[in-house]
Coordinates of C-alpha atoms and ligand atoms in Angstrom, one line a residue:
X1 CA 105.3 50.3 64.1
X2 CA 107.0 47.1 63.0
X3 CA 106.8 43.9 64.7
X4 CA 109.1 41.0 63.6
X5 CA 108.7 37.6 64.8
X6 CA 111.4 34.6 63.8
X7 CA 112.5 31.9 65.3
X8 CA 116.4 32.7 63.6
X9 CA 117.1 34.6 66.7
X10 CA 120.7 33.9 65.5
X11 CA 120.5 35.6 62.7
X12 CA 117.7 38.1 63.3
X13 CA 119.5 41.4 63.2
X14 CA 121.1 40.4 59.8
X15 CA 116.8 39.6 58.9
X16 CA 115.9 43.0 60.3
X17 CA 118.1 45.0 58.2
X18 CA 117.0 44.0 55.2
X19 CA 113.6 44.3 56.3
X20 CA 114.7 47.7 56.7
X21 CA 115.4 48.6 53.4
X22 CA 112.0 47.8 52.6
X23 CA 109.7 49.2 55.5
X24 CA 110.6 52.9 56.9
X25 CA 109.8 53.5 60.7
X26 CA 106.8 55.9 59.4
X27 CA 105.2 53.5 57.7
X28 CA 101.7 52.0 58.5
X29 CA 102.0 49.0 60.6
X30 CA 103.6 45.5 59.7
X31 CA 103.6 42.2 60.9
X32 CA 106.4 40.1 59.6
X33 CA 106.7 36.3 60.3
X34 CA 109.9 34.6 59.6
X35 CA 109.6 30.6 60.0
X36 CA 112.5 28.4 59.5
X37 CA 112.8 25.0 58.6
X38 CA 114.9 22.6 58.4
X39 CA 114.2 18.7 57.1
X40 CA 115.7 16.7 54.3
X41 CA 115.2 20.8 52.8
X42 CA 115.1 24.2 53.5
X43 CA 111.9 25.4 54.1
X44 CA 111.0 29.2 54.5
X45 CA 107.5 30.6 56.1
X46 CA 106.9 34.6 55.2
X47 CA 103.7 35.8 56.2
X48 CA 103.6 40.1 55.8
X49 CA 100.7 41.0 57.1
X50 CA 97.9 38.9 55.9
X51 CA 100.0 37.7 52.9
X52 CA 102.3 34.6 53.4
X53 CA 105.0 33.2 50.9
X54 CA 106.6 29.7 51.2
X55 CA 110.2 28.9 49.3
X56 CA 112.1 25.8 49.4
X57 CA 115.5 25.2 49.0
X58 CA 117.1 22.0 48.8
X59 CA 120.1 22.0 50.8
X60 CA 121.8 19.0 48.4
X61 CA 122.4 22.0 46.0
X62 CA 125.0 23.3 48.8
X63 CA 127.4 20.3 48.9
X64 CA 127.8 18.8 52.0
X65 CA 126.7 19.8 55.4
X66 CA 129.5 21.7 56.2
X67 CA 128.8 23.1 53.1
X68 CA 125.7 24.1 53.5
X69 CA 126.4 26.0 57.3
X70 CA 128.2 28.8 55.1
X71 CA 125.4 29.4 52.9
X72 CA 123.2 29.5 55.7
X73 CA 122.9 33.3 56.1
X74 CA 122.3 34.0 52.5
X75 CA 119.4 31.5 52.2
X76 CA 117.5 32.5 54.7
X77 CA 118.1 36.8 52.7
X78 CA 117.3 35.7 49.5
X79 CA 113.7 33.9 50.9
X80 CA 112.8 36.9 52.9
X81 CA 113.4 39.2 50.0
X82 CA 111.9 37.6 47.5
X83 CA 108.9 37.8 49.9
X84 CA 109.7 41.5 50.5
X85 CA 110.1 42.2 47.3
X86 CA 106.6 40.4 46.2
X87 CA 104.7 42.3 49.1
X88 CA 106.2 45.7 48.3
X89 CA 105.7 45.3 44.7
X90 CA 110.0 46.8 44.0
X91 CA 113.0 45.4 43.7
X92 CA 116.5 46.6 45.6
X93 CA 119.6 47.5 43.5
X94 CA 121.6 45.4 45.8
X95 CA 119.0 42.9 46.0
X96 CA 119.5 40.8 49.3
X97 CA 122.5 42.1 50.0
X98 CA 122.9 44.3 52.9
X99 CA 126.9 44.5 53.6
X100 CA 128.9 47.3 53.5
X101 CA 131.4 46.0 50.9
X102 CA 130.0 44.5 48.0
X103 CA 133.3 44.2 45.8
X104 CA 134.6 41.8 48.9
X105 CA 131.7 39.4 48.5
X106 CA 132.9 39.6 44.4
X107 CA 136.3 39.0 45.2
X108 CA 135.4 36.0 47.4
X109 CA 133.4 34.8 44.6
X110 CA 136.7 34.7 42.6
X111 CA 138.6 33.0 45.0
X112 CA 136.3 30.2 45.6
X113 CA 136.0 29.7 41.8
X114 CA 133.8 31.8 40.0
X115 CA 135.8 33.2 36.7
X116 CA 135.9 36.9 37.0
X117 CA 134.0 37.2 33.5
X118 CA 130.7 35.7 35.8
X119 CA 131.1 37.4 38.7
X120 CA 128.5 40.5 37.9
X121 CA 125.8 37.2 36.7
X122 CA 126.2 35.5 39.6
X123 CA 125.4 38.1 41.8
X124 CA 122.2 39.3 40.1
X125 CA 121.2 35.6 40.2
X126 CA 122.4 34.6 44.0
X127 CA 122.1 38.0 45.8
X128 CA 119.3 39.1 43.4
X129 CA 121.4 42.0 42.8
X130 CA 120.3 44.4 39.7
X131 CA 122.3 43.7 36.5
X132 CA 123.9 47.5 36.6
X133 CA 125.1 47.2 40.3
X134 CA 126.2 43.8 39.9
X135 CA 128.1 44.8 36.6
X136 CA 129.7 48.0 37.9
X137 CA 130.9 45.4 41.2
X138 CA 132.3 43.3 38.5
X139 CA 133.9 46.0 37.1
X140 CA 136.1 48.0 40.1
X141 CA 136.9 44.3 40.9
X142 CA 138.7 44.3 37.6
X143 CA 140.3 47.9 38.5
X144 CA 141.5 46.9 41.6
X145 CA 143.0 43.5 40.7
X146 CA 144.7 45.1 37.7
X147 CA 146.2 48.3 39.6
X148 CA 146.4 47.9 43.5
X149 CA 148.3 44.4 43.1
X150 CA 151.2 46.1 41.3
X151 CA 151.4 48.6 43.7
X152 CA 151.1 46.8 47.2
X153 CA 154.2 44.9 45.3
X154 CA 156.5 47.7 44.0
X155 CA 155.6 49.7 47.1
X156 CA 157.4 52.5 48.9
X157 CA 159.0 53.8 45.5
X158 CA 161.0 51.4 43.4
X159 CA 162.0 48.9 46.4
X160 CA 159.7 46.5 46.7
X161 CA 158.1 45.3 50.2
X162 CA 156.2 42.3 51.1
X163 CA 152.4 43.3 51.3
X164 CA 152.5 41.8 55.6
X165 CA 155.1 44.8 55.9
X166 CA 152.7 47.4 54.7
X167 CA 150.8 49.9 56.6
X168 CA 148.4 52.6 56.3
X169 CA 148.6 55.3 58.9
X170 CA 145.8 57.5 59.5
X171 CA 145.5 60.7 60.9
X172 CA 141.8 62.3 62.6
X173 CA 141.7 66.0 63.0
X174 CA 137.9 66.0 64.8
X175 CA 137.1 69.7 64.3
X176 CA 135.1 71.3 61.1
X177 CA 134.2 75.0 60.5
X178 CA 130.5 73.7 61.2
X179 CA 128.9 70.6 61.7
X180 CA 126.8 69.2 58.4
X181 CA 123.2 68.4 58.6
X182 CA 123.7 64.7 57.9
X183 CA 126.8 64.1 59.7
X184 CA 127.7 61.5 62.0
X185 CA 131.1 61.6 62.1
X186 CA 133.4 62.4 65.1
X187 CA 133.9 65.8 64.9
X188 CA 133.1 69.2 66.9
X189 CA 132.0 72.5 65.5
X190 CA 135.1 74.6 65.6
X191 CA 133.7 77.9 67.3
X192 CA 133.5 76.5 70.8
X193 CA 136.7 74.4 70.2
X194 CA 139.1 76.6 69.0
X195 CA 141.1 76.8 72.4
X196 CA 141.5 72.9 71.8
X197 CA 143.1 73.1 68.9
X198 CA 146.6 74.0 70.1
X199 CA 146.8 71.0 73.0
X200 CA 145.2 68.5 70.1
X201 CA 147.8 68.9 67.8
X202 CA 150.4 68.6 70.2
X203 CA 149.1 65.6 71.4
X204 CA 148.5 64.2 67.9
X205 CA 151.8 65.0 67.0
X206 CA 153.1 62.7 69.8
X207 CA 150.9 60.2 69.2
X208 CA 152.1 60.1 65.0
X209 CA 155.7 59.8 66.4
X210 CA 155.3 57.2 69.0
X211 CA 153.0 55.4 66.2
X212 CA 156.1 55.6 62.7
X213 CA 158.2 54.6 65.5
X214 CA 156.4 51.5 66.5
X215 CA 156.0 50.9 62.9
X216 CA 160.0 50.8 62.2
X217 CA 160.1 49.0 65.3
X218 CA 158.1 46.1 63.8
X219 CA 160.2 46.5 60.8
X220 CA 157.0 47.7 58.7
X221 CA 156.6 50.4 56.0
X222 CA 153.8 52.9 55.5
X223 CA 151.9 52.5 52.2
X224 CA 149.8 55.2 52.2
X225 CA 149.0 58.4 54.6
X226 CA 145.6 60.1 54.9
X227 CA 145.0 63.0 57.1
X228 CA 141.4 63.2 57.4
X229 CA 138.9 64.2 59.7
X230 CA 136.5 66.3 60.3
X231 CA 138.2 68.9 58.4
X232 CA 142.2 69.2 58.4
X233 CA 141.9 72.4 57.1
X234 CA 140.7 74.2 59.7
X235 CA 143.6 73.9 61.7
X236 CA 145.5 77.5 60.6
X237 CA 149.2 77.0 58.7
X238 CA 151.6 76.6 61.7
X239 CA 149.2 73.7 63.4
X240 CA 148.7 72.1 60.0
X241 CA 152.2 72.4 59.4
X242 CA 153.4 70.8 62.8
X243 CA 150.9 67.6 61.8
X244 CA 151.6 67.2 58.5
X245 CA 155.5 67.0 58.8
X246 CA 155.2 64.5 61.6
X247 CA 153.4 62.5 59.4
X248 CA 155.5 62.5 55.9
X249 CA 157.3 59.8 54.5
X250 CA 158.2 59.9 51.2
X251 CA 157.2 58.0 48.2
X252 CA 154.0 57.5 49.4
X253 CA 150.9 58.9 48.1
X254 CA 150.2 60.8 51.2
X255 CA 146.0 62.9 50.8
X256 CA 145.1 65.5 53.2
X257 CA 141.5 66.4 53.1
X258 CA 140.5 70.0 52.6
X259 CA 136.7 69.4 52.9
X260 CA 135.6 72.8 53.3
X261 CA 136.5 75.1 50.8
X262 CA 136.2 77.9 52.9
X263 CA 139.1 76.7 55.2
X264 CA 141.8 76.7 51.9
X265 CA 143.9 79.6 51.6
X266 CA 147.4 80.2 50.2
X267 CA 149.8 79.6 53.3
X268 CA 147.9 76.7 54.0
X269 CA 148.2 75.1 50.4
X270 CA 151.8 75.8 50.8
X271 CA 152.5 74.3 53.8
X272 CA 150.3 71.4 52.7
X273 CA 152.4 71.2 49.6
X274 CA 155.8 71.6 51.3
X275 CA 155.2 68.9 53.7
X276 CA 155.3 66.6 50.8
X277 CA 151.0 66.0 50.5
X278 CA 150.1 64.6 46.6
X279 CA 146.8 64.7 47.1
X280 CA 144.0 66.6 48.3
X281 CA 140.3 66.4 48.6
X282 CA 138.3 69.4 48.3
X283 CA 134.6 68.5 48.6
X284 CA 131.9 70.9 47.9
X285 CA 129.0 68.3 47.9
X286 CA 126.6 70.6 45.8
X287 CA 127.3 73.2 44.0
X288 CA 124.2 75.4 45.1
X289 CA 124.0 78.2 47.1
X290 CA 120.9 77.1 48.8
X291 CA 121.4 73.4 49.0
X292 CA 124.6 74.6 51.1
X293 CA 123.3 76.9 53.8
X294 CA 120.6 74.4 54.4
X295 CA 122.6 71.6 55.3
X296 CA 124.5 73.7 57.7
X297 CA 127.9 74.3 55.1
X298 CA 128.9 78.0 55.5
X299 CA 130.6 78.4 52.1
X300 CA 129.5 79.2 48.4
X301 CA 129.8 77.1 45.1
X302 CA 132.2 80.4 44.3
X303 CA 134.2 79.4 47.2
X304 CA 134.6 75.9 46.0
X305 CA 135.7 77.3 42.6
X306 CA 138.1 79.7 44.3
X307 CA 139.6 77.1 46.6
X308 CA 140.1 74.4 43.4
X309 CA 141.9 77.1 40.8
X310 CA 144.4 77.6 44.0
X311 CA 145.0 73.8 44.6
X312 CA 145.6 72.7 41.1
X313 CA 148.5 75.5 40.9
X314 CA 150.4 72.5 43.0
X315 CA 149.7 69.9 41.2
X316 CA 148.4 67.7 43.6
X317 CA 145.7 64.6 42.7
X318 CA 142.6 66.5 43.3
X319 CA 139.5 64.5 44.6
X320 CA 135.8 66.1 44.7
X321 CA 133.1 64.8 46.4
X322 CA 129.3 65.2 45.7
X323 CA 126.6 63.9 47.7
X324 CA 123.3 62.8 45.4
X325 CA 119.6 63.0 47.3
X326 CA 120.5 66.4 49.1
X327 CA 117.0 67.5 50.8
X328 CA 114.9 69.7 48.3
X329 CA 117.6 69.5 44.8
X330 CA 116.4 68.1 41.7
X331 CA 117.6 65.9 39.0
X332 CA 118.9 69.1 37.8
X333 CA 120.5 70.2 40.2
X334 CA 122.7 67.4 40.8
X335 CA 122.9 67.5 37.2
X336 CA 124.7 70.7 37.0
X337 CA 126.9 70.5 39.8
X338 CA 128.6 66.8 38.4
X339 CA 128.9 68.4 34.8
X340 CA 130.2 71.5 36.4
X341 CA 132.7 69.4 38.7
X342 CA 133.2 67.4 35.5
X343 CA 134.1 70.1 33.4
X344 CA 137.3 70.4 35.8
X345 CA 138.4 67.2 35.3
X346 CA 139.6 66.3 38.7
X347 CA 141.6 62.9 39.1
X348 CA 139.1 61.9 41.3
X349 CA 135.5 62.1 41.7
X350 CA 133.7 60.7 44.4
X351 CA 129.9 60.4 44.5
X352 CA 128.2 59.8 47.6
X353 CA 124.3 59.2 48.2
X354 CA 122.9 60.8 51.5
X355 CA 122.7 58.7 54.1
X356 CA 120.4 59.4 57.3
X357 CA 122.8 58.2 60.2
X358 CA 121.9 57.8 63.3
X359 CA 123.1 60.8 65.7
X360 CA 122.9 63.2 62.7
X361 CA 120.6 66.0 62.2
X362 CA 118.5 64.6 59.4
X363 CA 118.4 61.4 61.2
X364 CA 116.5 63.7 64.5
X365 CA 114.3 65.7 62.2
X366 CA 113.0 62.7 60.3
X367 CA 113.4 64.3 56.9
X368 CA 112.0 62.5 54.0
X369 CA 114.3 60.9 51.6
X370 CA 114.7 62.7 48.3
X371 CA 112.7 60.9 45.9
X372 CA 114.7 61.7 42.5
X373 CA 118.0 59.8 44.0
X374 CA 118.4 57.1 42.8
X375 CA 117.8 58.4 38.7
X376 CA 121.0 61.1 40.3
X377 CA 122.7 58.4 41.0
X378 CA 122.1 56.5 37.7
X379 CA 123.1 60.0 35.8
X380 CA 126.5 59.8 37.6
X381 CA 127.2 56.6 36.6
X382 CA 126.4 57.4 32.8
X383 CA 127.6 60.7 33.1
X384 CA 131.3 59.8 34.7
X385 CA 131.7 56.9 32.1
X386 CA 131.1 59.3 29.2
X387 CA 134.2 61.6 30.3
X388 CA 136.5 59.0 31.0
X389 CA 136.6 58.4 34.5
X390 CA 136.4 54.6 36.2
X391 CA 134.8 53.2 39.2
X392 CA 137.3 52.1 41.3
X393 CA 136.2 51.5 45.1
X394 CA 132.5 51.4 46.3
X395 CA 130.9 51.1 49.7
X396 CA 127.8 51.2 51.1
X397 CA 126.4 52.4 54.7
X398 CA 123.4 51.7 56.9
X399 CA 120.2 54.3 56.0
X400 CA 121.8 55.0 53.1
X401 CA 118.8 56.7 50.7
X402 CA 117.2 54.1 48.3
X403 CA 119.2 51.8 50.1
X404 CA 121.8 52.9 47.1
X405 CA 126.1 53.3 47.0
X406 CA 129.3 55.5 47.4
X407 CA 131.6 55.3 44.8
X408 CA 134.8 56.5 44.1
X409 CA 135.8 57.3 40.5
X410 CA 138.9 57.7 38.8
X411 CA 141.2 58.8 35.6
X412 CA 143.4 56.4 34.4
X413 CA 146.0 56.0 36.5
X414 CA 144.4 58.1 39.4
X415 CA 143.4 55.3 41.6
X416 CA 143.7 56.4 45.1
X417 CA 145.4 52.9 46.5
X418 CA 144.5 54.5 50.2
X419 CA 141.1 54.4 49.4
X420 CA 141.1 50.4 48.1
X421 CA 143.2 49.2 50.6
X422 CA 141.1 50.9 53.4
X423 CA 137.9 49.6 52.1
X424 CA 138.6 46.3 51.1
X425 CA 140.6 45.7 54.3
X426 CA 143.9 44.8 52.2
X427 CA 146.0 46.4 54.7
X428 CA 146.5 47.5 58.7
X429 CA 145.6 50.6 59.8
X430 CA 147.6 53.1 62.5
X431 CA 145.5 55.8 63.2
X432 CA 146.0 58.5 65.2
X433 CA 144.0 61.0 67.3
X434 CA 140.8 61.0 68.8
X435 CA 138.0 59.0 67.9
X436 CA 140.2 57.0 65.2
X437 CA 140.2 53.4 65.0
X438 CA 143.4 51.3 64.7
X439 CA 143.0 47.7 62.6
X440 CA 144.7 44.9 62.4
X441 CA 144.5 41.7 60.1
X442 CA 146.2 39.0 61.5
X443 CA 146.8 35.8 59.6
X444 CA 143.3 34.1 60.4
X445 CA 141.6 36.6 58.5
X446 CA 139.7 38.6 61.3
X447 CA 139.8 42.2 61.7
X448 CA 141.0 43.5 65.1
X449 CA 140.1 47.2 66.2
X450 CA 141.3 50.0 69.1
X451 CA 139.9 52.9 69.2
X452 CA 141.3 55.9 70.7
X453 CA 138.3 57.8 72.9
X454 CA 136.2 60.1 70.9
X455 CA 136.2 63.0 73.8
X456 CA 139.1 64.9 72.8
X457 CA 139.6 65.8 76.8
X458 CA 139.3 62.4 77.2
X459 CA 141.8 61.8 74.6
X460 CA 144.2 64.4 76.0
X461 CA 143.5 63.1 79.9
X462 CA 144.6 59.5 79.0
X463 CA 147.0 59.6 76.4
X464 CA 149.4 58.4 78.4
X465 CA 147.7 55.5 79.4
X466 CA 146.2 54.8 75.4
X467 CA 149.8 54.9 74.4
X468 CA 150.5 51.7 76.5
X469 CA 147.3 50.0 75.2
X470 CA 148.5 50.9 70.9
X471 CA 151.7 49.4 71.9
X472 CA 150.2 46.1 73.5
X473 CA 147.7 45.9 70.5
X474 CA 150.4 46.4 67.6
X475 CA 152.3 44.0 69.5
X476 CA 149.8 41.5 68.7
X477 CA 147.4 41.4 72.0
X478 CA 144.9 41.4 70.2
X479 CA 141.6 42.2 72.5
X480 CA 139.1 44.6 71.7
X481 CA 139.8 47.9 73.6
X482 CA 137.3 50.4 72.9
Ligands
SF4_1 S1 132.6 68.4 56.7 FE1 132.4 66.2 57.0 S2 133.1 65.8 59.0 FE2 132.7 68.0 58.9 S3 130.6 68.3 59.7 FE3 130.5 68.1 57.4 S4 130.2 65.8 57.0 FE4 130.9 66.1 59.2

């Protein structure tokens, strides 16, 4: 049991995460004593357990007063790990940060001054972030500042579009062929939803044309379309093909996620290809037999190769995703399914590390991390470099193993701009269906959110009534409706 006494009650679930990342809910017992304060300097009290720590920080270092209020959060990180890290003996590879979107932080660095050449220094010596994460940050800053500018200008094929004018639109199909041991995503195992299926895609398709018409309404244009999910896929070829036509637009790139490579077949690729899709994501997370039917995936590694030799016959972008730190696989055996994957050469190659989320069925069984992930993760990064392929968006997530990353790799030329501008929050989101979540950006910088209900009855019983609320919120009423 942990017990964690501060008197930073304003900031104490920010402390508490990061003491999280250090000290796992079956772990012995821990005191930790967080004491701030505040005279001409900074001064921070950390006892853990018997052991106490004391760091000073003088507070003329931050400017001003002012000043020194936005540095306020980050002060008080970097003291408790460095006490963290001194107890525990190890260091974290994203130090004392514990955000989701490290390339933001770098890309604020930039703004407020810091020359792009120090931006990977400076966060290995403020955020005590190791020099390999901090340089690979540094480096998909440079991607995306060199590629997803050009394209948010010369948008929508050759006419270009202010980037306020630009949406994304997003489209949530919640069903998959089973549900994944570590999943926490809104979606239902398809057996005991199939009768749904019908009724949610007519809905949805209502929904995608009351949203493109709101959008041409406000006079905006859609940058990018992802049909994600849950797993599109498992909608059979005359559902699929109802959705995906209600979504196109040309001259975007437009991805439609095929996740489980035993929902491809040939009717489907070709109605996925007709309705004008560009990209698709086929992701067999591991490429072993055994991995797969333990973490609930009915399909085979054969399955995955079967599905990918059908999909490249289109030519669409073709993404793959692998997870590192799957329960029981070895160095090895991540080993051989990213040099197989590899081998292929797909546009896009995404590696993932498990993550334990809440609500999912590793998080209920407790199961132990895999040890070997972070030297997986390590190899990817080594390994994807060596064939040519650049990081291009990364992201982490809470409980994510070794407190490590996700990130998205591409071949020159193959950045996925839905991907950047999702992450990095560069554009608004209309999303459709249930369980997805709408965002906004408006000019002071905040990001605004309604969610459609997760329940798809739910979603079917009020759709009416949501319809009304998406209309309010695009048209700028901005309130949290959840
Ligand atoms: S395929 Fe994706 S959405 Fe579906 S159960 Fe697995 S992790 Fe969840």
């Amino acid at each position: 049991m942990l017990e964690f006494i501060t008197n930073r009650g304003d900031i104490r679930s920010e402390l508490y995460e990061l003491i999280r990342c250090f000290v796992s809910d079956t772990e012995e017992p821990k005191q930790i004593n967080f004491t701030y304060i505040r005279n001409d300097d900074i001064i921070l009290y950390v006892a853990v357990n018997e052991k106490g720590y004391r760091y000073t920080y003088a507070t003329s270092a931050f400017g001003d007063k002012t000043e020194y209020t936005r540095y306020d959060l980050y002060i008080n990180k970097h003291g408790l790990y460095r006490a963290l890290s001194e107890y525990f003996g190890r260091h974290l590879p994203w130090g004392s940060l514990t955000g989701i979107r490290p390339t933001r932080l770098a890309s604020r660095l930039v703004k407020t001054g810091v020359p792009m050449q120090n931006v990977a220094s400076h966060l290995a010596s403020a955020y005590l972030v190791s020099p390999e994460k901090a340089q690979i940050t540094a480096e998909i800053l440079r991607t995306q500042s060199q590629h997803i500018e050009d394209r948010l200008s010369v948008a929508s094929g050759a006419v270009s579009v202010p980037q306020k004018e630009l949406v994304n639109l997003y489209i949530h199909i919640p069903f998959c062929p089973t549900r994944c041991d570590y999943c926490s995503f809104v979606s239902q195992g398809i057996e005991k939803q199939r009768w749904l299926l019908s009724p949610y895609a007519d809905a949805l398709v209502r929904e995608i044309r009351f949203t493109k018409a709101l959008i041409e309404k406000q006079g905006k244009r859609i940058f990018s379309i992802y049909i994600g999910g849950g797993t599109p896929t498992v909608l059979d070829a005359p559902l699929l093909q109802k959705i995906l036509s209600a979504a196109y637009e040309p001259n975007v790139e437009y991805t439609c996620e095929a996740g489980r490579p035993d929902t491809i077949d040939e009717e489907k690729l070709q109605v996925i290809n007709s309705c004008g899709v560009n990209r698709i994501s086929i992701n067999p997370q591991t490429l072993h037999d055994a991995t797969l039917l333990a973490i609930g995936r009915k399909h085979t590694a054969a399955q995955f190769f079967q599905a990918y030799a059908s999909a490249a016959q289109y030519g669409f972008v073709k993404n793959v995703d692998l997870i590192a730190g799957l329960e029981n696989e070895t160095p090895a055996d991540f080993r051989y399914s990213l040099d197989r994957i590899t081998e292929l050469q797909p546009e896009n190659i995404t590696v993932h590390t498990l993550c334990r989320k809440r609500g999912s069925q590793n998080a209920l069984e407790e199961k132990k991390s895999n040890e070997y992930t972070e030297e997986m993760v390590d190899y990817s990064v080594r390994a994807l470099k060596h064939n040519g392929y650049t990081p291009y968006y990364l992201y982490r997530q809470k409980q994510m193993t070794a407190n490590l990353e996700n990130i998205g790799w591409c071949k020159s030329g193959f950045l996925c701009v839905n991907n950047v501008t999702v992450m990095e929050e560069l554009l608004p989101v209309y999303a459709c269906g249930a369980g997805a979540i709408s965002k906004l950006i408006p000019d002071d910088g905040r990001i605004v959110r309604l969610a459609n209900p997760k329940d798809i009855l739910l979603y079917l019983d009020q759709f009416d009534e949501r319809m009304k609320k998406k209309e309010l919120f695009y048209k700028n009423q901005f309130t949290l409706i959840s």
